[in-house]
Coordinates of C-alpha atoms and ligand atoms in Angstrom, one line a residue:
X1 CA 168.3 81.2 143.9
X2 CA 165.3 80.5 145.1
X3 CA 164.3 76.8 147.0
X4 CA 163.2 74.7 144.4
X5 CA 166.6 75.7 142.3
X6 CA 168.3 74.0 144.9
X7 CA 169.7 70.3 144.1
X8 CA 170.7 67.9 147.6
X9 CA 172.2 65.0 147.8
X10 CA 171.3 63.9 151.5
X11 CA 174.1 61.0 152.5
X12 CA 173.1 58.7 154.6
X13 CA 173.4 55.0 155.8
X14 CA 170.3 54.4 157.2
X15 CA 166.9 55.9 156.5
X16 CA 163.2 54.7 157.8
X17 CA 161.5 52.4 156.8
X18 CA 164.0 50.8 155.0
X19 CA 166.7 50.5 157.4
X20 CA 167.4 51.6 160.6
X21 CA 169.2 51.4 164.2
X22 CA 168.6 54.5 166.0
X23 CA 167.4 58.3 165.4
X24 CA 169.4 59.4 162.4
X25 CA 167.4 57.1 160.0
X26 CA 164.3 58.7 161.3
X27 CA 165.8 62.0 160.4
X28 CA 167.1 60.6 156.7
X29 CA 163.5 59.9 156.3
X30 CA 161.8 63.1 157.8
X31 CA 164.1 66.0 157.2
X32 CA 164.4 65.2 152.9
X33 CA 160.5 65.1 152.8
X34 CA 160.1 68.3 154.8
X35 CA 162.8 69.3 152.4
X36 CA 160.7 68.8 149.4
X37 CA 157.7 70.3 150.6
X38 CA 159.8 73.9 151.0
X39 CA 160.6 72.8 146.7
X40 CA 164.4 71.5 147.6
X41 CA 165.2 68.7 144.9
X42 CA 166.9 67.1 147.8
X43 CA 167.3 63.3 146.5
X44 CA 169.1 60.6 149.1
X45 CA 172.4 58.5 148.5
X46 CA 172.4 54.9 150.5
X47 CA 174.2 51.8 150.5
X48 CA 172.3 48.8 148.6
X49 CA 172.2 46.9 152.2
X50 CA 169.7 43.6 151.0
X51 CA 166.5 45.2 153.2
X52 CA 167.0 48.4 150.4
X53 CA 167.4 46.5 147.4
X54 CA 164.3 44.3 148.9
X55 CA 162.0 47.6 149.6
X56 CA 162.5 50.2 147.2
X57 CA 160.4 50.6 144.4
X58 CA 161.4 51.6 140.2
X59 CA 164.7 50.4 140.5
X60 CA 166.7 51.1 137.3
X61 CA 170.0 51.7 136.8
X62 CA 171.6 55.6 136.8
X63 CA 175.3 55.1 136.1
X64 CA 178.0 52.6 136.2
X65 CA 181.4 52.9 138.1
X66 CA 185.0 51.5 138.3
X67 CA 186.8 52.7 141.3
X68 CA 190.2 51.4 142.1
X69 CA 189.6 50.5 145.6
X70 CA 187.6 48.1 144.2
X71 CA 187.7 45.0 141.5
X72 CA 184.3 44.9 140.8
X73 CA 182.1 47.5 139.0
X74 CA 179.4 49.6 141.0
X75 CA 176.3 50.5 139.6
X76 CA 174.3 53.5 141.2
X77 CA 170.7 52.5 140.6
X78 CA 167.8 55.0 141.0
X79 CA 164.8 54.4 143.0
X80 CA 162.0 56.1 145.0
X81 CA 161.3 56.2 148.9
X82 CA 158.1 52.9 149.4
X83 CA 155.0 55.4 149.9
X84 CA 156.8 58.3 149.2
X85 CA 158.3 61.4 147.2
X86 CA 162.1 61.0 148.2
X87 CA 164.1 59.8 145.1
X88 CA 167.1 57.8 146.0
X89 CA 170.3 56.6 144.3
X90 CA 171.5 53.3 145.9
X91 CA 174.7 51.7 145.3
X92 CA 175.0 48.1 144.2
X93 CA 178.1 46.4 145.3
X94 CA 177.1 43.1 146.4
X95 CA 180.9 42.3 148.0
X96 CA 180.5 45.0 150.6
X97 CA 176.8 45.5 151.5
X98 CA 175.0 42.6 150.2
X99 CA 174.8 40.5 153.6
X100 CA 173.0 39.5 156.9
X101 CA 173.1 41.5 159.8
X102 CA 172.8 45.2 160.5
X103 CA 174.2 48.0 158.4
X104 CA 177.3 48.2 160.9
X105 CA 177.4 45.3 162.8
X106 CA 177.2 41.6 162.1
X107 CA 174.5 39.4 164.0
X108 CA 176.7 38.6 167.1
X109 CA 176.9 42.7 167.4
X110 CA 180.4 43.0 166.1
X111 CA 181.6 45.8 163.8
X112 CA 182.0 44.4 160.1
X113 CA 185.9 44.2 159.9
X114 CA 185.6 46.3 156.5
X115 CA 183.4 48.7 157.4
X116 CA 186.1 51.6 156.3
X117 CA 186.0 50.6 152.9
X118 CA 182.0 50.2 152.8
X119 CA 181.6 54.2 154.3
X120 CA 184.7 54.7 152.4
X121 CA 183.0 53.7 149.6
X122 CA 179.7 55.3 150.1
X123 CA 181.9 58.7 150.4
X124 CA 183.6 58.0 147.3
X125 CA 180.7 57.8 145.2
X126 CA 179.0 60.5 147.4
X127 CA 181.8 63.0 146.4
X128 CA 181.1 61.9 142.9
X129 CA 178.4 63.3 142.4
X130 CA 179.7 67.1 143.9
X131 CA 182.6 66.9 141.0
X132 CA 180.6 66.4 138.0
X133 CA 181.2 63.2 137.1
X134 CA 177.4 61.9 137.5
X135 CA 174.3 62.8 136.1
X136 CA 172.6 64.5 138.9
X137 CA 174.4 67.6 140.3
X138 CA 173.8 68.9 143.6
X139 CA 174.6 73.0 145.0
X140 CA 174.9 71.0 148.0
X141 CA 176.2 67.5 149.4
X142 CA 174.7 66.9 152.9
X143 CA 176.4 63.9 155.0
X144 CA 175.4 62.6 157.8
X145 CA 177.9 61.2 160.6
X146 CA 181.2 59.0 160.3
X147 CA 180.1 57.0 158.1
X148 CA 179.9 59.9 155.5
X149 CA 182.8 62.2 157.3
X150 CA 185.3 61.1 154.0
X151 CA 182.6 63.3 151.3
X152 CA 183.7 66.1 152.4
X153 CA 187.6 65.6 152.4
X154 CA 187.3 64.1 149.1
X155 CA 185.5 67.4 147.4
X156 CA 188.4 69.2 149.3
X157 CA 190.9 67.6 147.0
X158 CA 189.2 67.2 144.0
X159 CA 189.9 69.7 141.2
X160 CA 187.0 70.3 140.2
X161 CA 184.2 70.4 142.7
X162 CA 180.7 72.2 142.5
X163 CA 179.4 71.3 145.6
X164 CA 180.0 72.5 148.9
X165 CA 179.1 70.5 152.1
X166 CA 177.4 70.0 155.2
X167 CA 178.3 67.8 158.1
X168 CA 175.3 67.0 160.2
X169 CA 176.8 65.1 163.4
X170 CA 174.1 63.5 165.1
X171 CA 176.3 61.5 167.4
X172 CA 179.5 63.0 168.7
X173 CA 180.4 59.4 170.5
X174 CA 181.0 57.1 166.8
X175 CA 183.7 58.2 164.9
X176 CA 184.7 56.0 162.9
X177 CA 188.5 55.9 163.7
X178 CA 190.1 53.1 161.5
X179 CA 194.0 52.0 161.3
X180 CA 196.4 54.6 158.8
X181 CA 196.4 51.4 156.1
X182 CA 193.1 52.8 154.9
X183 CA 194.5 56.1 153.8
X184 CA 195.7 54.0 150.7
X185 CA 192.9 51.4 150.5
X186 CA 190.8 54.5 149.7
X187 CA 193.5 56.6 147.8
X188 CA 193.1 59.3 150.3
X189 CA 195.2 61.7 149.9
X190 CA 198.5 61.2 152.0
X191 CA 198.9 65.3 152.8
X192 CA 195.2 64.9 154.2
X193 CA 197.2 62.5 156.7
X194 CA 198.1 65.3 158.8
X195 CA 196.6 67.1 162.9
X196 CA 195.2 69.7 160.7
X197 CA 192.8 67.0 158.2
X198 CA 191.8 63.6 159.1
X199 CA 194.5 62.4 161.3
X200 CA 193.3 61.2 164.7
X201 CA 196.1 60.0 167.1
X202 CA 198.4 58.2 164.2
X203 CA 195.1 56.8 162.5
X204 CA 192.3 57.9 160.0
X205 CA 189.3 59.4 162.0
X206 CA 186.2 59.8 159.4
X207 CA 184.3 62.2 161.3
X208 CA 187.2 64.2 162.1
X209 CA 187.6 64.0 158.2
X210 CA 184.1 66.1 158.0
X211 CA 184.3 68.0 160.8
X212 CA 187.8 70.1 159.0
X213 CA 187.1 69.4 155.5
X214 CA 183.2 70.3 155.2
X215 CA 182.1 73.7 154.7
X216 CA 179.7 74.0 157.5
X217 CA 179.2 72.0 160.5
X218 CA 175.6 71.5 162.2
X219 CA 174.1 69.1 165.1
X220 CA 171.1 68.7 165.6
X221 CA 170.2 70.8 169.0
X222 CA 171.3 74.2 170.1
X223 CA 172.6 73.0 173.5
X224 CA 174.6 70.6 171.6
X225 CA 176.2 72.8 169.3
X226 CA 177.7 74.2 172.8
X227 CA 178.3 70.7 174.4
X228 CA 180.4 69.2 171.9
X229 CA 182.5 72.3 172.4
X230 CA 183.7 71.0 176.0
X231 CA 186.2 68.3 176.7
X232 CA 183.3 66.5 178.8
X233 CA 181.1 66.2 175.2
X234 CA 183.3 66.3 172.7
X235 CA 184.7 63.0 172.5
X236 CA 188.4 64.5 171.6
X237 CA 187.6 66.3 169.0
X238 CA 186.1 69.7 171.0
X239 CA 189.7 71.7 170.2
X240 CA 188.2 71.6 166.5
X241 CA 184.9 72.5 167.1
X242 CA 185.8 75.5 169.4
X243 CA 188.2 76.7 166.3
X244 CA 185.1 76.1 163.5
X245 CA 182.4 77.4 165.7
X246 CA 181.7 80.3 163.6
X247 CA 180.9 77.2 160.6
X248 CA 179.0 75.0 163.3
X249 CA 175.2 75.4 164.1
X250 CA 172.6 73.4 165.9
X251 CA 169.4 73.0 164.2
X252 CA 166.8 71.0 166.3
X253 CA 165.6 67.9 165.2
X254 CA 161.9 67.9 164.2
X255 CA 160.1 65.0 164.3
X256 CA 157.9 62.9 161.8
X257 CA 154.6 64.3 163.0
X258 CA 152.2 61.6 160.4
X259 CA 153.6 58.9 162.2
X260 CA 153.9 60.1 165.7
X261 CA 150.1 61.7 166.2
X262 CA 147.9 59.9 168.6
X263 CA 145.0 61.0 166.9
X264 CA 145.5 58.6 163.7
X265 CA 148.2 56.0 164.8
X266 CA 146.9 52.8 163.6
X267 CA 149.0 50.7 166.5
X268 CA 147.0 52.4 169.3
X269 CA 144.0 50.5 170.6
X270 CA 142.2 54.0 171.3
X271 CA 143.2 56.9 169.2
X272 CA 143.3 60.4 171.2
X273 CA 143.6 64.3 171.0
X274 CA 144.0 66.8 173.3
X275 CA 140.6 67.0 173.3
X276 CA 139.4 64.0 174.7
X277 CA 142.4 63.0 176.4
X278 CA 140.2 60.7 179.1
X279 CA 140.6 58.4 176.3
X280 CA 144.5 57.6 176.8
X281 CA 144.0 55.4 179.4
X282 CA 142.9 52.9 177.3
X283 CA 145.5 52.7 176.1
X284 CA 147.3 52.2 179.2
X285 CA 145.0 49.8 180.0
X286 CA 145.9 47.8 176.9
X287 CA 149.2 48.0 177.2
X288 CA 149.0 46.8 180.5
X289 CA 147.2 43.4 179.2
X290 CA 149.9 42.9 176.3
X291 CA 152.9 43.4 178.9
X292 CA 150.8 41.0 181.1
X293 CA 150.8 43.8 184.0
X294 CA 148.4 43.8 186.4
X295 CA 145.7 46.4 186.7
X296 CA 146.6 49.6 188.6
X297 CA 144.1 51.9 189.0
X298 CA 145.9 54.7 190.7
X299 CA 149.7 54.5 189.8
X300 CA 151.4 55.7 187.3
X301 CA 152.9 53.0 184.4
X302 CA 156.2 54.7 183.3
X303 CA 158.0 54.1 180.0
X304 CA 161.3 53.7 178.7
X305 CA 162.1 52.9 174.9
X306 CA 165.7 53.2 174.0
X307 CA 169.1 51.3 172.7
X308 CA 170.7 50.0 176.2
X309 CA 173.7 51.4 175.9
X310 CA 175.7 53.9 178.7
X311 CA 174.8 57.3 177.1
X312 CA 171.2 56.7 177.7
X313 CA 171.8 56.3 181.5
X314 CA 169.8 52.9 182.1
X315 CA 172.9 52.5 185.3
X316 CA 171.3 55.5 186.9
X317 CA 168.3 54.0 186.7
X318 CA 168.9 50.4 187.5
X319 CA 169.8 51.1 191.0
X320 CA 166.4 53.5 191.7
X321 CA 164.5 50.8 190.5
X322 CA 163.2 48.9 193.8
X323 CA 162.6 52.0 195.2
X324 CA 159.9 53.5 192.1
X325 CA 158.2 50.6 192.5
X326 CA 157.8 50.2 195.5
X327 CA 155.5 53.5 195.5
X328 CA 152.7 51.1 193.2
X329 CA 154.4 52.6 190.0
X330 CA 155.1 50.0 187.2
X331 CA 157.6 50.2 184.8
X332 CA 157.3 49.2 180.9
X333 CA 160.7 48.9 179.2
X334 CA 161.4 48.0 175.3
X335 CA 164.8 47.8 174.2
X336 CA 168.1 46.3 172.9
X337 CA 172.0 46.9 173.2
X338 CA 174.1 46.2 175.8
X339 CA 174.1 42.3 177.3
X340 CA 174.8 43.3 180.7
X341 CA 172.2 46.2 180.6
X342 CA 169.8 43.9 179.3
X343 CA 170.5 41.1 181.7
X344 CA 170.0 43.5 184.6
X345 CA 166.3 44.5 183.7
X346 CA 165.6 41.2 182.5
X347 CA 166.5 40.2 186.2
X348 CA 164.5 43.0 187.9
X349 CA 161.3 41.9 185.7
X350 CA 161.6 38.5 186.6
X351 CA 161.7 39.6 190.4
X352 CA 158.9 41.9 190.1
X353 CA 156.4 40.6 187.4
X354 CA 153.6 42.6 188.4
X355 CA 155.4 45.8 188.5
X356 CA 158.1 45.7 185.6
X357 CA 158.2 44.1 182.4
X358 CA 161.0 44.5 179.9
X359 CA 161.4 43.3 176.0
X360 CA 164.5 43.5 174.8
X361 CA 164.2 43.6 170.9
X362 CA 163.2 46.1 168.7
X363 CA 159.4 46.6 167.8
X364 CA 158.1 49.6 166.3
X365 CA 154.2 48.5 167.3
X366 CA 154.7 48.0 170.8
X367 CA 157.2 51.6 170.6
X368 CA 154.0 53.5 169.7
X369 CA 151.8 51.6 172.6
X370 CA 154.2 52.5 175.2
X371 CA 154.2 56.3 174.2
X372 CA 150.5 56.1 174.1
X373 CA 150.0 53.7 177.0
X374 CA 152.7 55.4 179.6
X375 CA 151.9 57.8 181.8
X376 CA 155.5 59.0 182.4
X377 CA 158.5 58.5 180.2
X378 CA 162.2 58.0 181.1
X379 CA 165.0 59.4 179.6
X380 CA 168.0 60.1 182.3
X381 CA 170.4 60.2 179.1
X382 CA 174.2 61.6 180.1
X383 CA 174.3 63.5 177.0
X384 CA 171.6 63.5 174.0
X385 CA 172.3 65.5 170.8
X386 CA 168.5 65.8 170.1
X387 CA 166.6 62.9 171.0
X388 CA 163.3 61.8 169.4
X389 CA 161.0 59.9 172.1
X390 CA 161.2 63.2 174.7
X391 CA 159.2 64.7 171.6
X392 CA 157.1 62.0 171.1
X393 CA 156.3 61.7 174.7
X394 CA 155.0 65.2 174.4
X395 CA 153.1 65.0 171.5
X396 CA 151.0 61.5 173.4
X397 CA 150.4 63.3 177.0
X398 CA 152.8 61.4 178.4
X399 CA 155.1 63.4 180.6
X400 CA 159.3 63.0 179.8
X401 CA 161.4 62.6 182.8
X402 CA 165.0 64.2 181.2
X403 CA 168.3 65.1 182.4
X404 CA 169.7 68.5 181.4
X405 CA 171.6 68.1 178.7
X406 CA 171.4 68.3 174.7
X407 CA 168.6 68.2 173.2
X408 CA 166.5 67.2 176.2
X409 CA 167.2 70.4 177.7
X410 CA 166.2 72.3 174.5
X411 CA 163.1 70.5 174.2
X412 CA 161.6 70.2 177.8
X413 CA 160.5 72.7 180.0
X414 CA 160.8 71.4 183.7
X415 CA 157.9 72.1 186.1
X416 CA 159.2 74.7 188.8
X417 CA 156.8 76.5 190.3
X418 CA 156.8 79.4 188.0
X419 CA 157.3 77.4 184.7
X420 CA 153.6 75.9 185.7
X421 CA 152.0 79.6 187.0
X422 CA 153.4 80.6 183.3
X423 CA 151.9 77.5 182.0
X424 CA 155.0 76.1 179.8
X425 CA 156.0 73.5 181.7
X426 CA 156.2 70.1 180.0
X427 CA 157.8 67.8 181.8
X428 CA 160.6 67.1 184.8
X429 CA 164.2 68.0 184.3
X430 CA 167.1 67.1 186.5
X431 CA 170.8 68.7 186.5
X432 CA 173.5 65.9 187.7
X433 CA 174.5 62.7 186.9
X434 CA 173.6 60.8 189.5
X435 CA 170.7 58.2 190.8
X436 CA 169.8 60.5 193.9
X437 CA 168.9 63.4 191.6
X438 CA 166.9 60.8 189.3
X439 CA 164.7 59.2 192.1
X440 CA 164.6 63.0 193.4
X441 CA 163.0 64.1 189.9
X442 CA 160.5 61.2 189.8
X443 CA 159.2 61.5 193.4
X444 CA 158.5 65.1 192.0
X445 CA 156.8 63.4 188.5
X446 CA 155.0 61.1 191.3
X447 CA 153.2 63.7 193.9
X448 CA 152.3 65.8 191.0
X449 CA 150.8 62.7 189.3
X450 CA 148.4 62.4 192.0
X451 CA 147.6 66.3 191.2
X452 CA 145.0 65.9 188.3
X453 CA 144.8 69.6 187.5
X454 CA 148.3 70.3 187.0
X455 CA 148.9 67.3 185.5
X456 CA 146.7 67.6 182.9
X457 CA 147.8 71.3 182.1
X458 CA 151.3 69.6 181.7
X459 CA 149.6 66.5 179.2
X460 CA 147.7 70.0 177.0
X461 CA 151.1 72.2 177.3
X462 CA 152.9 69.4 175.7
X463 CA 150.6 68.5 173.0
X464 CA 150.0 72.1 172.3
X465 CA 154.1 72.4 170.9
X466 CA 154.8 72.3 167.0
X467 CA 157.2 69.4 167.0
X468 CA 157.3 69.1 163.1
X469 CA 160.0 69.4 160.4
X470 CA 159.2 72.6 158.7
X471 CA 160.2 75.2 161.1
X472 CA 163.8 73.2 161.0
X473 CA 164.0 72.2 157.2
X474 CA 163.3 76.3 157.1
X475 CA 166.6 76.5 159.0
X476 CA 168.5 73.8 156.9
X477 CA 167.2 75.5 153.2
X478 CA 168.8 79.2 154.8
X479 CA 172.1 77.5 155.5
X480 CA 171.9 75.9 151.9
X481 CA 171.2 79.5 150.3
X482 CA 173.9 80.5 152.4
X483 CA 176.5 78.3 151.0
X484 CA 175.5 78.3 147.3
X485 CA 174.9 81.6 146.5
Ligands
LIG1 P1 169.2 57.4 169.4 O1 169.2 57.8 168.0 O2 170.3 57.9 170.2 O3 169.0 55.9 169.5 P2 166.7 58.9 169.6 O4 165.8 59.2 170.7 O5 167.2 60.1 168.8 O6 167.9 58.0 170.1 O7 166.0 58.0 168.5 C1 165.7 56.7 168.8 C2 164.6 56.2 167.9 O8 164.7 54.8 167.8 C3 163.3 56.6 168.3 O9 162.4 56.6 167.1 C4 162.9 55.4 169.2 O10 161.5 55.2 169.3 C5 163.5 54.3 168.4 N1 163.8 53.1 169.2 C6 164.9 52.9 170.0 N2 164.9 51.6 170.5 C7 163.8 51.0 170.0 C8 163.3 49.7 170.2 N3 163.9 48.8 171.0 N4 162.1 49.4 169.6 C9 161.5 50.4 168.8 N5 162.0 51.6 168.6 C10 163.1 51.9 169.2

């Protein structure tokens, strides 16, 4: 079979631009296009959350559906991406999407109390289309964390199913674990209710539910792949993925190259290339006036762009704050989780106004000034399965700052002595998880700052790196092959 024989149905609950609250809607967005340039008729499956229903464009409606689980009717209606090639199937079911607030949480940041039977849902329909019972049917079913984890099960006891499946995990840490009443609120099985299925401590784990049942596991980095294998990454579940680790792969994320390229980004005030990359500082400069930051010729403005939450180590930063700044460096932080988290930068900006400043919300705009504006981005994560804004970083000149782990250590070549004689280097890279061996790392970022030669060989090494898609859709259309054929 060659590519453009094969049919995809990529799973998903949140995809760029229509909705999204971290890296995997990026991905839903990226990975299917890169997919249909290698001739994959890869087509994505969502929920009809009001922001999709709002955005997508040729809405008509594909098939009608009565599932017991539910009293009302489902209709799958058929659209395509805003701007782009992607065809998507959305499903209507105004009781369980149709409200405000994110796709998981309401607006006060608490889990929707029925979110099992809305991913239980989206599965059910999902694995509808791999038994077929729908119009379009795929070779392949790909789904995409927890919220998906119940596709694959479902194929596994259907009678008739023609798809095989593929679990992409792209965060280890959500689950999905839900009390054992669900296993009937969904019809699921009751022998799939059992250590070797979906069972998880006496209740229903959805991502353990994909993890056994699929036919082949990936993550989306290398070093993950082998993280998630040990207790200290693998959230409980890393007896499983030792036993399937002849179905599990790591595939790097790639990254949406047309959007991320300082060259044409229209939310830059000066766009760049590694050619004339003297123009950057523009943008620093702008960005500088917007966050209401004084000017500072010599030091370095360092950036940080992330959800506040624990994994992405913002409380071994915290601490090392007073001290970075204290050098003349400022610090330009955009972000939104965690109250505490927030609180505590929110603090530190108010007693340093001329050296910090911190937004907390999400803003896309000011995401793409800080990557262009920053000198120096920060990402101390304590564990990372890809990561997106280490790449990004690369790709604008402005050097990451990463711990060793995940992705970030697949992605960013730390500059040792011999990494910048070989002239791969890319960024800085520390091992522990502490603050010492943080401030250590960006004392180092900060004296080789000062060194304008070396620095700029890291800025052209970075930008030089093929960040995009195709060399990982490549990998994703071979697994495909793999499992159809
Ligand atoms: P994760 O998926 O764990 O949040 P990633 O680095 O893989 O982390 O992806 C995060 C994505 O979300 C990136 O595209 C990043 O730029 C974006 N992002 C995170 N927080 C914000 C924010 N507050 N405003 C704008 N973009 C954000």
């Amino acid at each position: 079979m060659n590519s453009s024989n094969i049919r995809v149905l990529f799973v998903t609950s949140e995809v760029y631009p229509l909705v999204k609250t971290g890296g995997l809607a990026d991905v839903s967005y990226a990975l299917p296009n890169a997919l249909r340039q290698l001739g994959v008729d890869v087509r994505l499956l969502l929920p009809g959350y009001p922001a999709v229903l709002e955005q997508l464009s040729l809405i008509e409606v594909h098939e009608e559906i009565r599932l017991e689980s539910l009293q009302e009717p489902i209709r799958v209606l058929a659209g395509t991406m805003p701007g782009g090639i992607t065809p998507v199937y959305v499903i209507e079911c105004p009781s369980l999407y149709e409200r405000d607030g994110g796709p998981y949480q309401d607006n006060a940041g608490k889990d929707w109390p029925d979110n099992a039977l809305r991913f239980g849902i989206l599965s059910k329909v999902a694995a509808l289309f791999g038994n077929h019972s729908l119009l379009f049917k795929p070779h392949i079913i790909h789904c995409n964390d927890w919220q998906t984890g119940l596709v694959p099960a479902f194929l596994a006891f259907n009678s008739n199913p023609h798809a095989r499946t593929v679990m992409s995990v792209h965060n280890m840490a959500y689950q999905g674990i839900f009390n054992p009443e669900v296993k009937e609120l969904l019809d699921l099985p009751p022998e799939s209710f059992s250590m070797f299925g979906l069972e998880y401590h006496g209740q229903v784990s959805f991502l353990k539910a994909g993890l056994y049942y699929a036919d082949w596991i990936t993550t989306v980095s290398p070093s993950y792949a082998k993280d998630i294998q040990t207790p200290t990454y693998g959230s409980g579940l890393d007896g499983l993925l030792r036993e399937r680790q002849n179905q599990l792969t790591g595939i790097l994320n790639g990254i949406d190259t047309a959007a991320w390229d300082p060259e044409t980004d229209p939310y830059l005030s000066r766009n760049y290339h590694i050619k004339n990359l003297q123009v950057k500082v523009r943008n620093t400069q702008a960005l500088r006036t917007k966050l209401r930051l004084p000017p500072a010729k010599q030091a370095p403005l360092l950036g940080m762009i992330s959800r506040l939450t624990e994994q992405k180590g913002i409380d071994l930063l915290l601490p090392i704050i007073p001290t970075i700044i204290k050098t003349g460096a400022q610090l330009a932080v955009l972000g939104s989780g965690d109250g505490d988290l927030e609180k505590r930068l929110q603090q530190l900006a108010e007693q340093n106004p001329t050296h910090i400043s911190v937004t907390i919300g999400y803003d896309e705009e000011l995401a793409h000034q800080i990557e262009a504006g920053a000198n120096i981005f920060l990402m101390p994560s304590k564990f990372e399965p890809c990561g997106l804004n280490q790449m990004y970083s690369m790709c604008y000149g402005t050097i990451p700052i990463v711990r060793h782990t995940g992705g970030l250590a697949d992605t960013v070549v730390d500059a040792t002595y011999d990494n910048i004689q070989n002239k791969i280097a890319t960024g800085f890279v520390f091992e522990e998880e502490n603050s010492e061996e943080l401030l250590s790392c960006v004392q180092r970022a900060l004296r080789t700052f000062r060194d304008k030669t070396t620095w700029r060989m890291l800025q052209i090494n970075g930008m030089s790196r093929d960040f995009s898609w195709h060399h990982s859709a490549k990998q994703y259309v071979s697994r495909y092959h793999q499992l159809s054929d």
